[in-house]
Amino acid sequence: DSDVSLKDICFAPLVLDKANSESNCTVQSVWGYLNNDPSQLEDSAASNYLDTILKCLKGSYDMECLAPYGGPVEPGVAVGGYLALGGTYDYMLATGLSLTFLVDNNVNKTLQEPAKLWEEKYAACSYVIPYYCPPTNPGSIPGDEF
């Protein structure tokens, strides 16, 4: 099916109904620390998004840092290029960001096909022909528009 979307194939451990929304999908990205909310990028007198990201990189299991799916965003998965200083990882030195979508897997190869189709479309959109991609809906998870 060419209309497969992220919510159709994602790993969403906290929902029983497969008709879940994309916000229930397990996505590992610093964007989750901001609840996938573009308005969080707007600074206020009280805080700014960098404060939130730094706090969550230091304590990803803090209740205020949980991603929309209800679980943590693991810093070692969400950022890259950080150095180990004296045996301790310093995520504040990260030079890269990662976006990881966890998808359902199955031993039955036929049941793997929807996830493979979505991954192929996402990879083509992200790397090969970005002008082909539909515009991202603000507030949605990148990649769900397929």
PDB file of C-alpha atoms in Angstrom:
ATOM      1  CA  ASP A   1       0.000   0.000   0.000  1.00  0.00           C
ATOM      2  CA  SER A   2       1.564   3.268  -1.093  1.00  0.00           C
ATOM      3  CA  ASP A   3      -0.434   5.237   1.495  1.00  0.00           C
ATOM      4  CA  VAL A   4       1.357   3.742   4.504  1.00  0.00           C
ATOM      5  CA  SER A   5       2.150   6.338   7.159  1.00  0.00           C
ATOM      6  CA  LEU A   6       4.347   6.364  10.232  1.00  0.00           C
ATOM      7  CA  LYS A   7       1.407   5.728  12.553  1.00  0.00           C
ATOM      8  CA  ASP A   8       0.669   2.510  10.620  1.00  0.00           C
ATOM      9  CA  ILE A   9       4.092   0.988  11.213  1.00  0.00           C
ATOM     10  CA  CYS A  10       5.555   2.663  14.280  1.00  0.00           C
ATOM     11  CA  PHE A  11       6.334   1.082  17.629  1.00  0.00           C
ATOM     12  CA  ALA A  12       3.808   2.613  20.045  1.00  0.00           C
ATOM     13  CA  PRO A  13       4.123   0.611  23.279  1.00  0.00           C
ATOM     14  CA  LEU A  14       1.604   2.630  25.282  1.00  0.00           C
ATOM     15  CA  VAL A  15      -1.411   2.133  23.002  1.00  0.00           C
ATOM     16  CA  LEU A  16      -3.434  -0.960  22.233  1.00  0.00           C
ATOM     17  CA  ASP A  17      -5.289   0.284  19.158  1.00  0.00           C
ATOM     18  CA  LYS A  18      -3.278   0.405  15.931  1.00  0.00           C
ATOM     19  CA  ALA A  19      -5.360   3.421  14.862  1.00  0.00           C
ATOM     20  CA  ASN A  20      -3.130   5.531  17.099  1.00  0.00           C
ATOM     21  CA  SER A  21      -1.861   8.943  16.163  1.00  0.00           C
ATOM     22  CA  GLU A  22       1.726   9.679  15.257  1.00  0.00           C
ATOM     23  CA  SER A  23       2.272  11.314  18.664  1.00  0.00           C
ATOM     24  CA  ASN A  24       2.164   7.815  20.194  1.00  0.00           C
ATOM     25  CA  CYS A  25       5.070   6.630  18.032  1.00  0.00           C
ATOM     26  CA  THR A  26       8.414   6.064  19.700  1.00  0.00           C
ATOM     27  CA  VAL A  27      10.703   8.678  18.171  1.00  0.00           C
ATOM     28  CA  GLN A  28      14.169   9.403  19.510  1.00  0.00           C
ATOM     29  CA  SER A  29      15.063  13.046  18.833  1.00  0.00           C
ATOM     30  CA  VAL A  30      15.786  16.202  20.836  1.00  0.00           C
ATOM     31  CA  TRP A  31      12.552  17.449  19.256  1.00  0.00           C
ATOM     32  CA  GLY A  32      10.774  15.137  21.754  1.00  0.00           C
ATOM     33  CA  TYR A  33      12.210  17.152  24.647  1.00  0.00           C
ATOM     34  CA  LEU A  34      10.186  20.055  23.234  1.00  0.00           C
ATOM     35  CA  ASN A  35       7.028  17.915  22.845  1.00  0.00           C
ATOM     36  CA  ASN A  36       7.239  18.205  19.035  1.00  0.00           C
ATOM     37  CA  ASP A  37       5.932  21.745  19.499  1.00  0.00           C
ATOM     38  CA  PRO A  38       7.412  24.492  17.286  1.00  0.00           C
ATOM     39  CA  SER A  39       6.210  27.186  19.708  1.00  0.00           C
ATOM     40  CA  GLN A  40       8.736  25.824  22.227  1.00  0.00           C
ATOM     41  CA  LEU A  41      11.441  27.374  20.053  1.00  0.00           C
ATOM     42  CA  GLU A  42      10.188  30.837  20.993  1.00  0.00           C
ATOM     43  CA  ASP A  43      12.177  32.274  23.891  1.00  0.00           C
ATOM     44  CA  SER A  44      10.366  33.663  26.897  1.00  0.00           C
ATOM     45  CA  ALA A  45      11.594  35.625  29.903  1.00  0.00           C
ATOM     46  CA  ALA A  46      11.408  32.444  31.997  1.00  0.00           C
ATOM     47  CA  SER A  47      13.258  29.999  29.744  1.00  0.00           C
ATOM     48  CA  ASN A  48      14.347  29.117  26.259  1.00  0.00           C
ATOM     49  CA  TYR A  49      14.486  25.914  24.286  1.00  0.00           C
ATOM     50  CA  LEU A  50      18.230  25.478  24.838  1.00  0.00           C
ATOM     51  CA  ASP A  51      17.681  25.390  28.609  1.00  0.00           C
ATOM     52  CA  THR A  52      15.111  22.639  28.105  1.00  0.00           C
ATOM     53  CA  ILE A  53      17.345  20.608  25.795  1.00  0.00           C
ATOM     54  CA  LEU A  54      20.338  20.896  28.137  1.00  0.00           C
ATOM     55  CA  LYS A  55      18.201  19.887  31.130  1.00  0.00           C
ATOM     56  CA  CYS A  56      16.828  16.874  29.280  1.00  0.00           C
ATOM     57  CA  LEU A  57      20.204  15.754  27.948  1.00  0.00           C
ATOM     58  CA  LYS A  58      21.319  15.617  31.587  1.00  0.00           C
ATOM     59  CA  GLY A  59      18.155  13.905  32.844  1.00  0.00           C
ATOM     60  CA  SER A  60      16.081  12.295  30.109  1.00  0.00           C
ATOM     61  CA  TYR A  61      13.839  10.482  32.616  1.00  0.00           C
ATOM     62  CA  ASP A  62      12.693  13.747  34.235  1.00  0.00           C
ATOM     63  CA  MET A  63       8.894  13.880  33.878  1.00  0.00           C
ATOM     64  CA  GLU A  64       9.162  17.215  32.034  1.00  0.00           C
ATOM     65  CA  CYS A  65      11.534  15.643  29.504  1.00  0.00           C
ATOM     66  CA  LEU A  66       9.448  12.662  28.431  1.00  0.00           C
ATOM     67  CA  ALA A  67       8.607  12.594  24.738  1.00  0.00           C
ATOM     68  CA  PRO A  68       5.005  12.752  23.497  1.00  0.00           C
ATOM     69  CA  TYR A  69       4.894   8.940  23.234  1.00  0.00           C
ATOM     70  CA  GLY A  70       5.216   8.816  27.034  1.00  0.00           C
ATOM     71  CA  GLY A  71       8.790   7.590  27.361  1.00  0.00           C
ATOM     72  CA  PRO A  72      12.288   9.021  27.417  1.00  0.00           C
ATOM     73  CA  VAL A  73      14.447  10.209  24.565  1.00  0.00           C
ATOM     74  CA  GLU A  74      17.827   8.596  25.162  1.00  0.00           C
ATOM     75  CA  PRO A  75      20.566  11.240  24.756  1.00  0.00           C
ATOM     76  CA  GLY A  76      23.026   8.730  23.300  1.00  0.00           C
ATOM     77  CA  VAL A  77      20.553   8.051  20.488  1.00  0.00           C
ATOM     78  CA  ALA A  78      19.312  11.631  19.951  1.00  0.00           C
ATOM     79  CA  VAL A  79      22.712  13.305  19.643  1.00  0.00           C
ATOM     80  CA  GLY A  80      26.035  12.248  18.193  1.00  0.00           C
ATOM     81  CA  GLY A  81      29.626  13.325  18.001  1.00  0.00           C
ATOM     82  CA  TYR A  82      29.967  13.806  21.746  1.00  0.00           C
ATOM     83  CA  LEU A  83      33.187  12.950  23.484  1.00  0.00           C
ATOM     84  CA  ALA A  84      33.851  10.798  26.505  1.00  0.00           C
ATOM     85  CA  LEU A  85      35.790  12.900  28.995  1.00  0.00           C
ATOM     86  CA  GLY A  86      37.421  10.775  31.649  1.00  0.00           C
ATOM     87  CA  GLY A  87      35.046   7.897  30.905  1.00  0.00           C
ATOM     88  CA  THR A  88      31.932  10.103  31.146  1.00  0.00           C
ATOM     89  CA  TYR A  89      29.899  11.036  28.094  1.00  0.00           C
ATOM     90  CA  ASP A  90      29.386  14.770  27.683  1.00  0.00           C
ATOM     91  CA  TYR A  91      26.307  15.176  25.496  1.00  0.00           C
ATOM     92  CA  MET A  92      26.709  18.966  25.608  1.00  0.00           C
ATOM     93  CA  LEU A  93      29.667  18.520  23.235  1.00  0.00           C
ATOM     94  CA  ALA A  94      27.485  16.830  20.605  1.00  0.00           C
ATOM     95  CA  THR A  95      28.104  17.928  17.044  1.00  0.00           C
ATOM     96  CA  GLY A  96      25.169  16.121  15.464  1.00  0.00           C
ATOM     97  CA  LEU A  97      21.485  15.416  15.888  1.00  0.00           C
ATOM     98  CA  SER A  98      19.752  12.164  15.074  1.00  0.00           C
ATOM     99  CA  LEU A  99      16.148  11.333  14.255  1.00  0.00           C
ATOM    100  CA  THR A 100      15.268   7.694  14.982  1.00  0.00           C
ATOM    101  CA  PHE A 101      11.840   6.202  14.285  1.00  0.00           C
ATOM    102  CA  LEU A 102      11.226   2.850  15.967  1.00  0.00           C
ATOM    103  CA  VAL A 103       9.000   0.664  13.820  1.00  0.00           C
ATOM    104  CA  ASP A 104       7.221  -2.606  14.489  1.00  0.00           C
ATOM    105  CA  ASN A 105       9.157  -5.629  13.375  1.00  0.00           C
ATOM    106  CA  ASN A 106       7.871  -9.071  12.534  1.00  0.00           C
ATOM    107  CA  VAL A 107       9.355 -12.466  11.782  1.00  0.00           C
ATOM    108  CA  ASN A 108       6.893 -12.777   8.896  1.00  0.00           C
ATOM    109  CA  LYS A 109       8.597 -11.019   5.979  1.00  0.00           C
ATOM    110  CA  THR A 110       5.247 -10.140   4.384  1.00  0.00           C
ATOM    111  CA  LEU A 111       4.280  -8.172   7.505  1.00  0.00           C
ATOM    112  CA  GLN A 112       7.585  -6.269   7.253  1.00  0.00           C
ATOM    113  CA  GLU A 113       6.666  -4.811   3.851  1.00  0.00           C
ATOM    114  CA  PRO A 114       4.703  -1.727   5.046  1.00  0.00           C
ATOM    115  CA  ALA A 115       7.636  -0.638   7.237  1.00  0.00           C
ATOM    116  CA  LYS A 116      10.093  -1.204   4.394  1.00  0.00           C
ATOM    117  CA  LEU A 117       7.928   0.830   2.021  1.00  0.00           C
ATOM    118  CA  TRP A 118       7.696   3.728   4.486  1.00  0.00           C
ATOM    119  CA  GLU A 119      11.459   3.601   5.152  1.00  0.00           C
ATOM    120  CA  GLU A 120      12.219   3.662   1.413  1.00  0.00           C
ATOM    121  CA  LYS A 121       9.966   6.685   0.917  1.00  0.00           C
ATOM    122  CA  TYR A 122      11.467   8.486   3.904  1.00  0.00           C
ATOM    123  CA  ALA A 123      15.036   7.794   2.761  1.00  0.00           C
ATOM    124  CA  ALA A 124      14.276   8.997  -0.778  1.00  0.00           C
ATOM    125  CA  CYS A 125      12.637  12.125   0.575  1.00  0.00           C
ATOM    126  CA  SER A 126      15.408  12.881   3.045  1.00  0.00           C
ATOM    127  CA  TYR A 127      18.484  12.224   0.946  1.00  0.00           C
ATOM    128  CA  VAL A 128      17.883  11.603  -2.722  1.00  0.00           C
ATOM    129  CA  ILE A 129      15.187  13.933  -3.956  1.00  0.00           C
ATOM    130  CA  PRO A 130      14.151  16.408  -1.226  1.00  0.00           C
ATOM    131  CA  TYR A 131      12.100  18.483  -3.675  1.00  0.00           C
ATOM    132  CA  TYR A 132       9.829  15.432  -4.109  1.00  0.00           C
ATOM    133  CA  CYS A 133       8.732  15.475  -0.473  1.00  0.00           C
ATOM    134  CA  PRO A 134       5.373  16.837   0.554  1.00  0.00           C
ATOM    135  CA  PRO A 135       5.588  19.816   2.935  1.00  0.00           C
ATOM    136  CA  THR A 136       5.741  18.951   6.608  1.00  0.00           C
ATOM    137  CA  ASN A 137       2.728  19.949   8.639  1.00  0.00           C
ATOM    138  CA  PRO A 138       3.936  22.163  11.542  1.00  0.00           C
ATOM    139  CA  GLY A 139       3.684  20.232  14.766  1.00  0.00           C
ATOM    140  CA  SER A 140       3.730  16.840  13.098  1.00  0.00           C
ATOM    141  CA  ILE A 141       6.511  14.337  13.181  1.00  0.00           C
ATOM    142  CA  PRO A 142       8.688  14.649  10.057  1.00  0.00           C
ATOM    143  CA  GLY A 143       7.989  11.711   7.802  1.00  0.00           C
ATOM    144  CA  ASP A 144       4.357  11.113   8.747  1.00  0.00           C
ATOM    145  CA  GLU A 145       3.066  12.884   5.640  1.00  0.00           C
ATOM    146  CA  PHE A 146       3.802   9.837   3.441  1.00  0.00           C
TER     147      PHE A 146
END
